[in-house]
CSV table of C-alpha atoms in Angstrom, one decimal:
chain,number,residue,atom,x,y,z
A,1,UNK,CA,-14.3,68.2,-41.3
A,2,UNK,CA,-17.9,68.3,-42.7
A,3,UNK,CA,-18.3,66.3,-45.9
A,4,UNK,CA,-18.8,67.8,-49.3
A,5,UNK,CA,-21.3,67.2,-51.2
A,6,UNK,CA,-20.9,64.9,-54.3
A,7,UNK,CA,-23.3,64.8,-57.5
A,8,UNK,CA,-23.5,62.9,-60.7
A,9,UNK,CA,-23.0,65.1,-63.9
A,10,UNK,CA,-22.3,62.8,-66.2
A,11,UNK,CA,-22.5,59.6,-67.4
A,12,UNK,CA,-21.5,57.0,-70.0
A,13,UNK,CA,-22.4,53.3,-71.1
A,14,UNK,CA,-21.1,50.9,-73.8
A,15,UNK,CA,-22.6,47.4,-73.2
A,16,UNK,CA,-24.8,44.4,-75.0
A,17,UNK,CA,-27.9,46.3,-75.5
A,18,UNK,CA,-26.6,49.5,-76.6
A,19,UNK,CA,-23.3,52.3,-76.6
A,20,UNK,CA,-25.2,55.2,-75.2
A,21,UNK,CA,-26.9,55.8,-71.9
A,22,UNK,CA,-30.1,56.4,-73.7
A,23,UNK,CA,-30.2,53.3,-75.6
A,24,UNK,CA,-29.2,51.5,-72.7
A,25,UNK,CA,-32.3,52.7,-70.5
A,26,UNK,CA,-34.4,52.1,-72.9
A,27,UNK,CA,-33.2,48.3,-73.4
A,28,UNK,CA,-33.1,48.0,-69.1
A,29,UNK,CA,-36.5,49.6,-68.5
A,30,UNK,CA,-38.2,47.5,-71.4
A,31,UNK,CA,-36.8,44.5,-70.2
A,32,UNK,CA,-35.0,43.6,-74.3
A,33,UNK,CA,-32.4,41.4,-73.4
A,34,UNK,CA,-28.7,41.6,-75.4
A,35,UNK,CA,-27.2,38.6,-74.9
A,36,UNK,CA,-27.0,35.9,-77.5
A,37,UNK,CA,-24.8,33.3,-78.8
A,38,UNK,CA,-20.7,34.1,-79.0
A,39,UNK,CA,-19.9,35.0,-82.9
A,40,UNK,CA,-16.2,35.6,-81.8
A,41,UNK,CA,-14.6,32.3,-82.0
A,42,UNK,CA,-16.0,28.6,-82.3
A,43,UNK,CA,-18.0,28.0,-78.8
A,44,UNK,CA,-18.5,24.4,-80.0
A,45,UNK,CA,-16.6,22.5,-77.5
A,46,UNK,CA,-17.8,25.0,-74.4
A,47,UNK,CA,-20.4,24.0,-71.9
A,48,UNK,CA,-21.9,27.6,-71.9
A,49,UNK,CA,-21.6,28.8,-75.3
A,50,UNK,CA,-23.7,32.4,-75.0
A,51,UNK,CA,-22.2,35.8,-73.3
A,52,UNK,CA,-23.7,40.0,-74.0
A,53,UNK,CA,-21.4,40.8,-76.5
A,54,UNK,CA,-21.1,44.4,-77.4
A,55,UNK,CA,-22.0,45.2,-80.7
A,56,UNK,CA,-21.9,48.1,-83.4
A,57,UNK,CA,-18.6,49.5,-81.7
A,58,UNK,CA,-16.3,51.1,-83.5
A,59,UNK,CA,-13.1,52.2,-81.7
A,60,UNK,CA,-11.6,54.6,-84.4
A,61,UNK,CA,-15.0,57.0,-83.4
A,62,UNK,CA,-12.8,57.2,-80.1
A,63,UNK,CA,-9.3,56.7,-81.0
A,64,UNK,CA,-6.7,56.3,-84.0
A,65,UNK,CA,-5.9,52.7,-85.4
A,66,UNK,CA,-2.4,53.3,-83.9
A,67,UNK,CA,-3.8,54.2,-80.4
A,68,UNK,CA,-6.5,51.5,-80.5
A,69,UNK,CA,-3.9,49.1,-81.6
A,70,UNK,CA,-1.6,50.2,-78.0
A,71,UNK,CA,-5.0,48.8,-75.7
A,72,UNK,CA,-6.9,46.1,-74.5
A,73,UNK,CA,-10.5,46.1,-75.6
A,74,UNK,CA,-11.4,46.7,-71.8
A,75,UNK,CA,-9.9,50.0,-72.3
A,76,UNK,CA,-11.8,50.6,-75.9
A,77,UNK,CA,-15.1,50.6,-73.8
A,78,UNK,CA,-13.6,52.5,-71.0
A,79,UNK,CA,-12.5,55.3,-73.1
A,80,UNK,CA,-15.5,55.1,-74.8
A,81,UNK,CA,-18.1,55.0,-72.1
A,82,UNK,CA,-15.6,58.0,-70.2
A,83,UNK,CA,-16.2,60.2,-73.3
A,84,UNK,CA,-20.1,60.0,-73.9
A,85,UNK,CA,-19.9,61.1,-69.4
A,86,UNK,CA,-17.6,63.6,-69.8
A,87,UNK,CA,-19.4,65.1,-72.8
A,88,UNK,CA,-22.9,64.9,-70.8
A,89,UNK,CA,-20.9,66.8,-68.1
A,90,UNK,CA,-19.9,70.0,-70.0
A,91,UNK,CA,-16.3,68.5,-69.5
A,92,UNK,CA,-13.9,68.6,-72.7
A,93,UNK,CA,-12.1,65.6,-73.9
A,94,UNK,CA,-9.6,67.7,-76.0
A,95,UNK,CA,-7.6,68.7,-72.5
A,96,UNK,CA,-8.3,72.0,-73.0
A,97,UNK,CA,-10.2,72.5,-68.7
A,98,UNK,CA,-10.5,76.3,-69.6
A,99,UNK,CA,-11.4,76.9,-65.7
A,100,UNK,CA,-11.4,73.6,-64.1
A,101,UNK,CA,-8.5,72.8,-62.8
A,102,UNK,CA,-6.9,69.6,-64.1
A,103,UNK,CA,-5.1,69.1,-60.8
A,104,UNK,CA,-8.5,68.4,-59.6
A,105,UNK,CA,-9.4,66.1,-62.0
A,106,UNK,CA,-9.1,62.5,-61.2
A,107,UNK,CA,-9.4,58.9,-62.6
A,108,UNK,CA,-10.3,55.9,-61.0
A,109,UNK,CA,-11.9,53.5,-64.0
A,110,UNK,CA,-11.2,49.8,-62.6
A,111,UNK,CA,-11.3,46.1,-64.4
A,112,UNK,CA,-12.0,43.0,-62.3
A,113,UNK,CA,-10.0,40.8,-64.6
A,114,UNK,CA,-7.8,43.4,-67.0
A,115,UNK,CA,-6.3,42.5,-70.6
A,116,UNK,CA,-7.5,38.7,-70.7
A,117,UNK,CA,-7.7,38.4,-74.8
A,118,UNK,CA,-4.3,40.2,-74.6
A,119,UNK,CA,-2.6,37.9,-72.1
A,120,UNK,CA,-4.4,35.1,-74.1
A,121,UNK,CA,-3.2,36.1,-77.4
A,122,UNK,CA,0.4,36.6,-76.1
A,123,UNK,CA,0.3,33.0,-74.3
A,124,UNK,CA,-0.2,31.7,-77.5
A,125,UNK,CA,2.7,33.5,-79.2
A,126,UNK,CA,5.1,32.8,-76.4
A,127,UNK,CA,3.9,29.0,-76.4
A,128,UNK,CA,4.3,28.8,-80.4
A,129,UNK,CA,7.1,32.1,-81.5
A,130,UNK,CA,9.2,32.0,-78.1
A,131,UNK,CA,9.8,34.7,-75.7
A,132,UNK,CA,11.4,36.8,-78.2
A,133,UNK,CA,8.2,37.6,-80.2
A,134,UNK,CA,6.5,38.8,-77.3
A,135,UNK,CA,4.6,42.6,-77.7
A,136,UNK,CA,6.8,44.9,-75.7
A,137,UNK,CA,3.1,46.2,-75.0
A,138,UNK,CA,2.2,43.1,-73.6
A,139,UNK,CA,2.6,44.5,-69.7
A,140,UNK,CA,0.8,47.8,-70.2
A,141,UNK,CA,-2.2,46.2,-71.9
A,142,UNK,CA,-3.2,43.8,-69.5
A,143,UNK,CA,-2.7,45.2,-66.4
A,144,UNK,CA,-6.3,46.8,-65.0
A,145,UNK,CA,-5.0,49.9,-63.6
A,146,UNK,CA,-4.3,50.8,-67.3
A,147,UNK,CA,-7.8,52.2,-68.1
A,148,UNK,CA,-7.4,54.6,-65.1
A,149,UNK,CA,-3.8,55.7,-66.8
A,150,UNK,CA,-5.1,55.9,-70.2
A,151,UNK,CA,-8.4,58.1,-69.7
A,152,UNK,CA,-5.9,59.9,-67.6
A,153,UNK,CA,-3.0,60.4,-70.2
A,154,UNK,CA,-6.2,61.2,-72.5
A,155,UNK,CA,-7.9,64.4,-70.7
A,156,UNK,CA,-5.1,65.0,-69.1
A,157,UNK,CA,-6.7,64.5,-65.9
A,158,UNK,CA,-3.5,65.1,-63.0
A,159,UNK,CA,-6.0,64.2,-59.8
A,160,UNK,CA,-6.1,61.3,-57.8
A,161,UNK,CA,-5.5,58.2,-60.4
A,162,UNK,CA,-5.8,54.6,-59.3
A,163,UNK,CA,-7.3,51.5,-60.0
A,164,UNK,CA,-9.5,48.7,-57.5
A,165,UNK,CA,-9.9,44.9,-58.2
A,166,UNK,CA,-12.6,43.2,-56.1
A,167,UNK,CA,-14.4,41.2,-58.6
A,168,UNK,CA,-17.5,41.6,-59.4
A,169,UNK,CA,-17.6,44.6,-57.2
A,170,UNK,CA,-14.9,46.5,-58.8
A,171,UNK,CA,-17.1,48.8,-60.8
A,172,UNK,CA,-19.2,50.0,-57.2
A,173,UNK,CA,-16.0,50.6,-55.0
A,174,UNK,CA,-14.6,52.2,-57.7
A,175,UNK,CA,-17.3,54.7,-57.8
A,176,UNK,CA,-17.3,54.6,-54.0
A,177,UNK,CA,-14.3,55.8,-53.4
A,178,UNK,CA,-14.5,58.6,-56.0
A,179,UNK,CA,-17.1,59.6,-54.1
A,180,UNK,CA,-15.1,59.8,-51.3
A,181,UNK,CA,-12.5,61.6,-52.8
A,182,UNK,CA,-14.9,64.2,-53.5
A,183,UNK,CA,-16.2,64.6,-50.3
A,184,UNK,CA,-13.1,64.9,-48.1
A,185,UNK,CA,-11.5,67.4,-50.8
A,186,UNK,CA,-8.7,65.3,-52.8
A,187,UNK,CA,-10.3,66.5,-55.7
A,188,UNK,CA,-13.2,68.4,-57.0
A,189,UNK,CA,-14.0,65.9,-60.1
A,190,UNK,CA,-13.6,62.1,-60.6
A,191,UNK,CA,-14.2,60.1,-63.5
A,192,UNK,CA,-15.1,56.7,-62.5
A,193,UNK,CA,-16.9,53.2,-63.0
A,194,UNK,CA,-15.5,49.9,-64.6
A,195,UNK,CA,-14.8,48.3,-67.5
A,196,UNK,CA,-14.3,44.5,-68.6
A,197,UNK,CA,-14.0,42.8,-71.9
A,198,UNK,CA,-13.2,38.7,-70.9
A,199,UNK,CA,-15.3,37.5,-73.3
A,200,UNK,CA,-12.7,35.3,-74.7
A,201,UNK,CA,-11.5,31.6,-75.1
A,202,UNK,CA,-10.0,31.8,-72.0
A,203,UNK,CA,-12.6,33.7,-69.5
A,204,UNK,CA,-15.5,31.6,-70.7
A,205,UNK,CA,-13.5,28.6,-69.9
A,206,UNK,CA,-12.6,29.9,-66.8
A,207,UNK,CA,-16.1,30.3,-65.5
A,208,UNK,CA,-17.3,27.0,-67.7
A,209,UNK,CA,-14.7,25.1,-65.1
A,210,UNK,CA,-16.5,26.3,-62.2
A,211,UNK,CA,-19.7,25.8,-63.5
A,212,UNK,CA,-20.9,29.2,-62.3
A,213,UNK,CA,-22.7,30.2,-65.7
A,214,UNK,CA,-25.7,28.8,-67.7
A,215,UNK,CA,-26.1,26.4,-70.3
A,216,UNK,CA,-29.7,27.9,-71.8
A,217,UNK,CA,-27.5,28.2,-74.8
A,218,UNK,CA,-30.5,27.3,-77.0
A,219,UNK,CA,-32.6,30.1,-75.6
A,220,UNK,CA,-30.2,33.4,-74.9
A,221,UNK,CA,-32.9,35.6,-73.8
A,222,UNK,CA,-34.4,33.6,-71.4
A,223,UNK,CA,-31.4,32.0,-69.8
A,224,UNK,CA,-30.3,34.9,-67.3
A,225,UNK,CA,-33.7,34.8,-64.5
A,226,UNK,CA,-32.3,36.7,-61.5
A,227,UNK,CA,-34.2,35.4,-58.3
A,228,UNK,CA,-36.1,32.5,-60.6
A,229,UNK,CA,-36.3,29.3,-59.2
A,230,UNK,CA,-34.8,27.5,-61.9
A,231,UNK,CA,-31.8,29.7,-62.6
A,232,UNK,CA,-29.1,27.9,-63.2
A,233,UNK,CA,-26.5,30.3,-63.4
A,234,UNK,CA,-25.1,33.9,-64.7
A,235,UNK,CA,-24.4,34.8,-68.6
A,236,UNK,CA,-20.9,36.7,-68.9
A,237,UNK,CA,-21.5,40.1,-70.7
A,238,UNK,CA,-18.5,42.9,-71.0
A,239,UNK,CA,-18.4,46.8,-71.4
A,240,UNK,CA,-18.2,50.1,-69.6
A,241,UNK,CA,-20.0,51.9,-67.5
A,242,UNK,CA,-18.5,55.2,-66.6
A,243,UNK,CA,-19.9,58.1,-64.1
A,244,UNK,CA,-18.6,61.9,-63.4
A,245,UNK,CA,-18.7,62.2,-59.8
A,246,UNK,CA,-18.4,66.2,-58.9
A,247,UNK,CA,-18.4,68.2,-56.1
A,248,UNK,CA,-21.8,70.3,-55.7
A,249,UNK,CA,-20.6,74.1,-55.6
A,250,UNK,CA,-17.7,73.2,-58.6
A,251,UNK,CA,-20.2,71.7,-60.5
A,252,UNK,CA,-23.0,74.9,-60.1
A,253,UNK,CA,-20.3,76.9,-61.0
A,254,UNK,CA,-20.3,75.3,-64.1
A,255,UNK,CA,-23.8,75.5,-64.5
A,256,UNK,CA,-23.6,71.3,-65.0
A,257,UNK,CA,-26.7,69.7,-64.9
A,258,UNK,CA,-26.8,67.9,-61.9
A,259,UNK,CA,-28.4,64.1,-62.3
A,260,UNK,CA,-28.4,62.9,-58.9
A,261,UNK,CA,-26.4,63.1,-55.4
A,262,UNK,CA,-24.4,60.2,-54.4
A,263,UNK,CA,-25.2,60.2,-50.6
A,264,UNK,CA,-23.5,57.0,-49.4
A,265,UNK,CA,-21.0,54.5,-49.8
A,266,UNK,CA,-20.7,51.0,-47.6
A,267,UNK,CA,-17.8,47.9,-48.1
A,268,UNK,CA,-17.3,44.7,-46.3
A,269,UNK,CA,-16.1,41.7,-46.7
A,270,UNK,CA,-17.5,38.4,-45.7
A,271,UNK,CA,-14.1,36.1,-44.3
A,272,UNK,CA,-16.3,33.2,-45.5
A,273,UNK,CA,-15.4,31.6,-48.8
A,274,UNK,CA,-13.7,32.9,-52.4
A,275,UNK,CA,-16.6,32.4,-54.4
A,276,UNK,CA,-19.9,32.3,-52.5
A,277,UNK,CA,-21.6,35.1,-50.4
A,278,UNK,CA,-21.9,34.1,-46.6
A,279,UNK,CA,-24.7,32.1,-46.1
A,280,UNK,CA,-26.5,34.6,-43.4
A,281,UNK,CA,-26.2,37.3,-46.1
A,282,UNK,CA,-24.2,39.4,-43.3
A,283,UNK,CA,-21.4,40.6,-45.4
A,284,UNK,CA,-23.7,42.3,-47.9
A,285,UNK,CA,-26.3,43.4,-45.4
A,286,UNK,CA,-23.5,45.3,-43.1
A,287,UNK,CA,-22.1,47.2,-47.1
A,288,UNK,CA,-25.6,48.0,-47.1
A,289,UNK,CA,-25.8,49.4,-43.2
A,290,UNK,CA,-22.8,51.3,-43.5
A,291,UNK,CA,-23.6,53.1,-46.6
A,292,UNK,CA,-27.0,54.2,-44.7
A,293,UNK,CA,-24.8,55.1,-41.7
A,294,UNK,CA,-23.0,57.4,-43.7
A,295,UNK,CA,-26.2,59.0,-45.7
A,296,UNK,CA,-28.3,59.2,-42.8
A,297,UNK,CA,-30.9,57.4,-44.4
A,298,UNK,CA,-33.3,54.9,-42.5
A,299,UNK,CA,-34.1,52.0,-44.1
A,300,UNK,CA,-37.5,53.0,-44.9
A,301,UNK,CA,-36.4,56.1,-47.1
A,302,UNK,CA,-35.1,53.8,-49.9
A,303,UNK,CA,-37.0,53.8,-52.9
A,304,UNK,CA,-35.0,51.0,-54.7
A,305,UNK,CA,-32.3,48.5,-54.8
A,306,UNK,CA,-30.6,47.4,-58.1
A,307,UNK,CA,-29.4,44.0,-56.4
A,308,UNK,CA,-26.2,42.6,-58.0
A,309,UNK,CA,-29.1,39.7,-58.4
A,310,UNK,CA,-26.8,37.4,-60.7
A,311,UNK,CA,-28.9,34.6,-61.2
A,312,UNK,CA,-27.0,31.9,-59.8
A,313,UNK,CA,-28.4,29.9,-56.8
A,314,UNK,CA,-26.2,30.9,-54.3
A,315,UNK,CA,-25.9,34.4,-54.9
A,316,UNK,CA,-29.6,35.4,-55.1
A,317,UNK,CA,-30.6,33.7,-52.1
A,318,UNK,CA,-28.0,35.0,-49.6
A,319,UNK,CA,-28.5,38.7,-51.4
A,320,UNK,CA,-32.2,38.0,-50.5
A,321,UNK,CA,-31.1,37.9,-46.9
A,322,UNK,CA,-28.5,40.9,-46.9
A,323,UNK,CA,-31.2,42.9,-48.1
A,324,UNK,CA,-34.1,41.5,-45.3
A,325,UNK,CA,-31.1,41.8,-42.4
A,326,UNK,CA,-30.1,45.1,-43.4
A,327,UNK,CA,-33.5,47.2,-43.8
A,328,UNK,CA,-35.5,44.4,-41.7
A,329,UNK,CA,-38.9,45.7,-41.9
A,330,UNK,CA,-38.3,47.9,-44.5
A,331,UNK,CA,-37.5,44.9,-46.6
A,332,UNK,CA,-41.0,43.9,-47.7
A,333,UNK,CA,-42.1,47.2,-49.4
A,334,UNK,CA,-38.8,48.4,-51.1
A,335,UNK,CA,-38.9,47.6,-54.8
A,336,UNK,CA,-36.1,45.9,-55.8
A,337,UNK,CA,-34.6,44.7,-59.6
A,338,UNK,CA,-31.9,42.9,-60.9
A,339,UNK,CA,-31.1,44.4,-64.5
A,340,UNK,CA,-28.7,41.2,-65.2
A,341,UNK,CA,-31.6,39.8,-66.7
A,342,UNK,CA,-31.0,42.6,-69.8
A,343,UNK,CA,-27.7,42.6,-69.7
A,344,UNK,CA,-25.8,40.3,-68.4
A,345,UNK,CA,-23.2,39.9,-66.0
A,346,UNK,CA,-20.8,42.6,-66.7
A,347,UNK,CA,-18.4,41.2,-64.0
A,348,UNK,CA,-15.9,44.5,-63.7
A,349,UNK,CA,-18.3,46.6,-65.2
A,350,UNK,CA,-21.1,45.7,-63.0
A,351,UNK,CA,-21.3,48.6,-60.7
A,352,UNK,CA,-20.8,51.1,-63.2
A,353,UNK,CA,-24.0,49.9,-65.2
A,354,UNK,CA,-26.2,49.5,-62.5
A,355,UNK,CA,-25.6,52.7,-61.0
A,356,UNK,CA,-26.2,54.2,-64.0
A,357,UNK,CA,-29.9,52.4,-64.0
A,358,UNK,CA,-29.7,53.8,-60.5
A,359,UNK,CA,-29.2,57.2,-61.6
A,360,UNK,CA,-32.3,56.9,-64.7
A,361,UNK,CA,-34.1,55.6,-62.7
A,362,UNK,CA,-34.7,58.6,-60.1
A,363,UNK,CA,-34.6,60.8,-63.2
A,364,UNK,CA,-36.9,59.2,-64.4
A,365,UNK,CA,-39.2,58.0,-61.5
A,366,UNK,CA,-39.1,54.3,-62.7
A,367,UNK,CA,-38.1,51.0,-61.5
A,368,UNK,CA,-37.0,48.7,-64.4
A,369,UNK,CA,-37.9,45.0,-64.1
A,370,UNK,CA,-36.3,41.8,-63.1
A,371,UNK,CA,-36.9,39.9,-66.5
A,372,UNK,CA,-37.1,36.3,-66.9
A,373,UNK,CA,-39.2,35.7,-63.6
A,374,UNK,CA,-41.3,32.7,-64.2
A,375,UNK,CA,-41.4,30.8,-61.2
A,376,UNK,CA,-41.2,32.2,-57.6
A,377,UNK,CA,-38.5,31.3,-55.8
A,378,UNK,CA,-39.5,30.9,-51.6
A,379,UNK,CA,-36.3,31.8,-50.2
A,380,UNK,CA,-36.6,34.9,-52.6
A,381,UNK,CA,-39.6,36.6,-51.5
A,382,UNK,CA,-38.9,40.1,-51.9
A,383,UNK,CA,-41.0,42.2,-54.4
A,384,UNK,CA,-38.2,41.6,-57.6
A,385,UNK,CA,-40.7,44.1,-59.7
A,386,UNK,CA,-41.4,41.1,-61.9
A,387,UNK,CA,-40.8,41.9,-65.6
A,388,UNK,CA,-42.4,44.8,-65.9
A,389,UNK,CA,-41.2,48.3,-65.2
A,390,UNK,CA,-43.4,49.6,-62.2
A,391,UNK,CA,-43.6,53.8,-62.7
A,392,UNK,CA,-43.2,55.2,-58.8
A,393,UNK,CA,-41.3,58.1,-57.5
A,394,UNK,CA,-37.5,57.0,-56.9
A,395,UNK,CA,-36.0,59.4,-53.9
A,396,UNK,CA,-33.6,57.2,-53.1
A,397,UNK,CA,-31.8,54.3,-55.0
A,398,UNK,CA,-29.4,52.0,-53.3
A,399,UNK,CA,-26.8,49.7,-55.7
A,400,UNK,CA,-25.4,46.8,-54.5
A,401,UNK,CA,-22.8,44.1,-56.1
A,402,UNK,CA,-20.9,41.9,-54.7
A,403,UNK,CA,-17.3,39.9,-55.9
A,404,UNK,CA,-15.4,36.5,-55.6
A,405,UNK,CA,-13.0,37.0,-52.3
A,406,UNK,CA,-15.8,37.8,-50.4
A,407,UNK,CA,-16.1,41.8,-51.5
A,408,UNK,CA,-19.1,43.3,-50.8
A,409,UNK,CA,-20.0,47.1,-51.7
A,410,UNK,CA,-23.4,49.5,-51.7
A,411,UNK,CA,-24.1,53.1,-53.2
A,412,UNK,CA,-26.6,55.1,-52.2
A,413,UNK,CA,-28.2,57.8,-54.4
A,414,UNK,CA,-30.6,60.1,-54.2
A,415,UNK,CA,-32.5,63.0,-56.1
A,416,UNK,CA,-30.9,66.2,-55.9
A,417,UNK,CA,-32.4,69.0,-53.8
A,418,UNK,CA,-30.9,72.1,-52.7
């Protein structure tokens, strides 16, 4: 069976530097960093004591106190980010599909780590009340799939409806396999992305142990440099970033505006080690192959690469080899950006805000900067478009993250043509 074709109609962002995918483009592509120090609790005792807190979010513009109340806050932003793409979309949030069919309609809206603050805050109560004071909630909050379920529940959205968890890389195969739902006709919309919120006593500690995130805590906005030599690690940010994935004749029916076309989708995994990429970049490179296999596209035809680029040492070095073993050649004249610089590490939520810069940025023909770039790095040689957007026609933007375990994803997308 041919494939069908799959476009972007909508999309949605909340994150550190702003709740709206306009504000958030304009923060990426003028390089204005949100991350800062941790005003939620007392960071005192912490070895890394600054994360990309989202700010100016109200949840009761999305849902009642007593729905609110029923959620994790990963499932605030996913609600919130799946409204603003829906709306962008032409797609009602009230249930009311009028023509679309909601059988069609599916969910697939992933966390990477789930209810943390909620699994944190009920520790605590079963540690100091007992087990009878537990929330009867407790289960249904902090489990990941739950974001997919609620926007579901909300738009009453009966498609396809599940939830991934590869790290880091849950947000891109999330949005991967929507796209190939789509294509091989298990639905004719999907609303999808990722969503975290571990900003918490517990997640920062978590990465503090492994020493995986940087202690620049005197100097926020410089201290995530993707590809820098002196990086020393990522900054922890939290959010949404949600996508409406739709198949190209449903959607001109509609008369949607089409954004982009998602043309490929490529996974591996590296059997190496649980927390760093394989050395040879292989893993990556072969997410990155395969997505190119399936689009058809040389290595030459990409415009751009949003590399998952998280500033730690490991990780930007062996990316720095996927990217050279899977478009050899090709390697030294595609622009490529990390946006982590901007806005943190999103973990979850990665892939769904970096595709959405993938997205602006062929709509808008621009290729936001990797900020924070000081001092070359040699075994990261590849044109990082240095902190300063660079304005050049984007035909075809390829996404990659990668996640702890060893998961590795890519998107491709291009502009739309008939």
């Amino acid at each position: 069976m041919d494939k069908r074709r799959v476009v972007v109609t909508g999309c949605g962002v909340i994150s550190c530097v702003g709740n709206d995918v306009k504000t958030f483009w304009d923060a990426v592509v003028n390089g204005r960093c949100g991350l800062g120090p941790v005003t939620r609790f007392d960071v005192s005792e912490y070895r890394t004591r600054i994360a990309g807190e989202v700010k100016d979010f109200n949840v009761c513009d999305y849902l009642s106190f007593k729905e609110s109340k029923r959620m994790d806050l990963f499932c605030h932003y996913a609600i919130a980010a799946a409204d603003e793409a829906m709306k962008q979309a032409g797609l009602p949030v009230n249930g009311e599909w009028g023509s679309v069919n909601p059988d069609r309609v599916g969910v697939l809206v992933s966390s990477g780590i789930g209810g943390l603050e909620t699994i944190t805050e009920q520790c605590k109560t079963l540690f100091e009340k007992g087990p009878a004071r537990i929330s009867p909630l407790m289960i249904p909050m902090m489990i990941s799939d739950i974001s997919s379920g609620n926007i579901s529940i909300r738009y009453g959205a009966r498609g396809p409806n599940m939830a991934i968890v590869t790290a880091c890389a849950t947000g891109c195969h999330s949005i991967g396999e929507s796209y190939w739902m789509v294509a091989r006709d298990d639905a004719d919309i999907m609303i999808c992305g990722g969503a975290e919120a571990s900003i918490s006593k517990l997640g920062i500690a978590g990465f503090c142990a492994e020493k995986a995130m940087s202690t620049r805590n005197d100097d926020p906005l410089h201290a995530s440099r993707p590809f820098d030599r002196d990086r020393d690690g990522f900054v922890m940010s939290e959010g949404s970033g949600v996508l409406i994935l739709e198949e190209l004749e449903h959607a001109r029916k509609r008369g949607a505006n089409i954004l982009a076309e998602v043309i490929g989708y490529g996974l591996s995994g590296d059997g190496y080690h649980i927390t760093s990429p394989a050395p040879d970049g292989n893993g990556g490179a072969r997410a990155m192959k395969m997505a190119m296999k399936h689009a058809g596209v040389a290595p030459e035809q990409i415009s751009y690469i949003n590399a998952h680029g998280t500033s730690t040492e490991l990780n930007d070095k062996f990316e720095t080899l996927a990217i050279k073993s899977a478009l050899g050649d090709a390697a030294r004249s595609v622009a490529v950006s990390s946006t982590k610089g901007v806005t943190g590490h999103g973990l979850g939520a990665a892939g769904g805000f970096e595709s959405i810069v993938c997205v602006q940025s062929i709509i808008n023909n621009v290729v936001p900067p990797t900020i924070n770039y000081e001092t070359p790095d040699p075994e990261c040689d590849l044109d990082v478009t240095p902190n300063t957007a660079r304005e050049m026609e984007v035909k075809v933007a390829l996404n990659s993250n990668l996640g702890f375990g060893g998961h590795n994803g890519a998107l491709l997308f291009s502009k739309f043509e008939d």
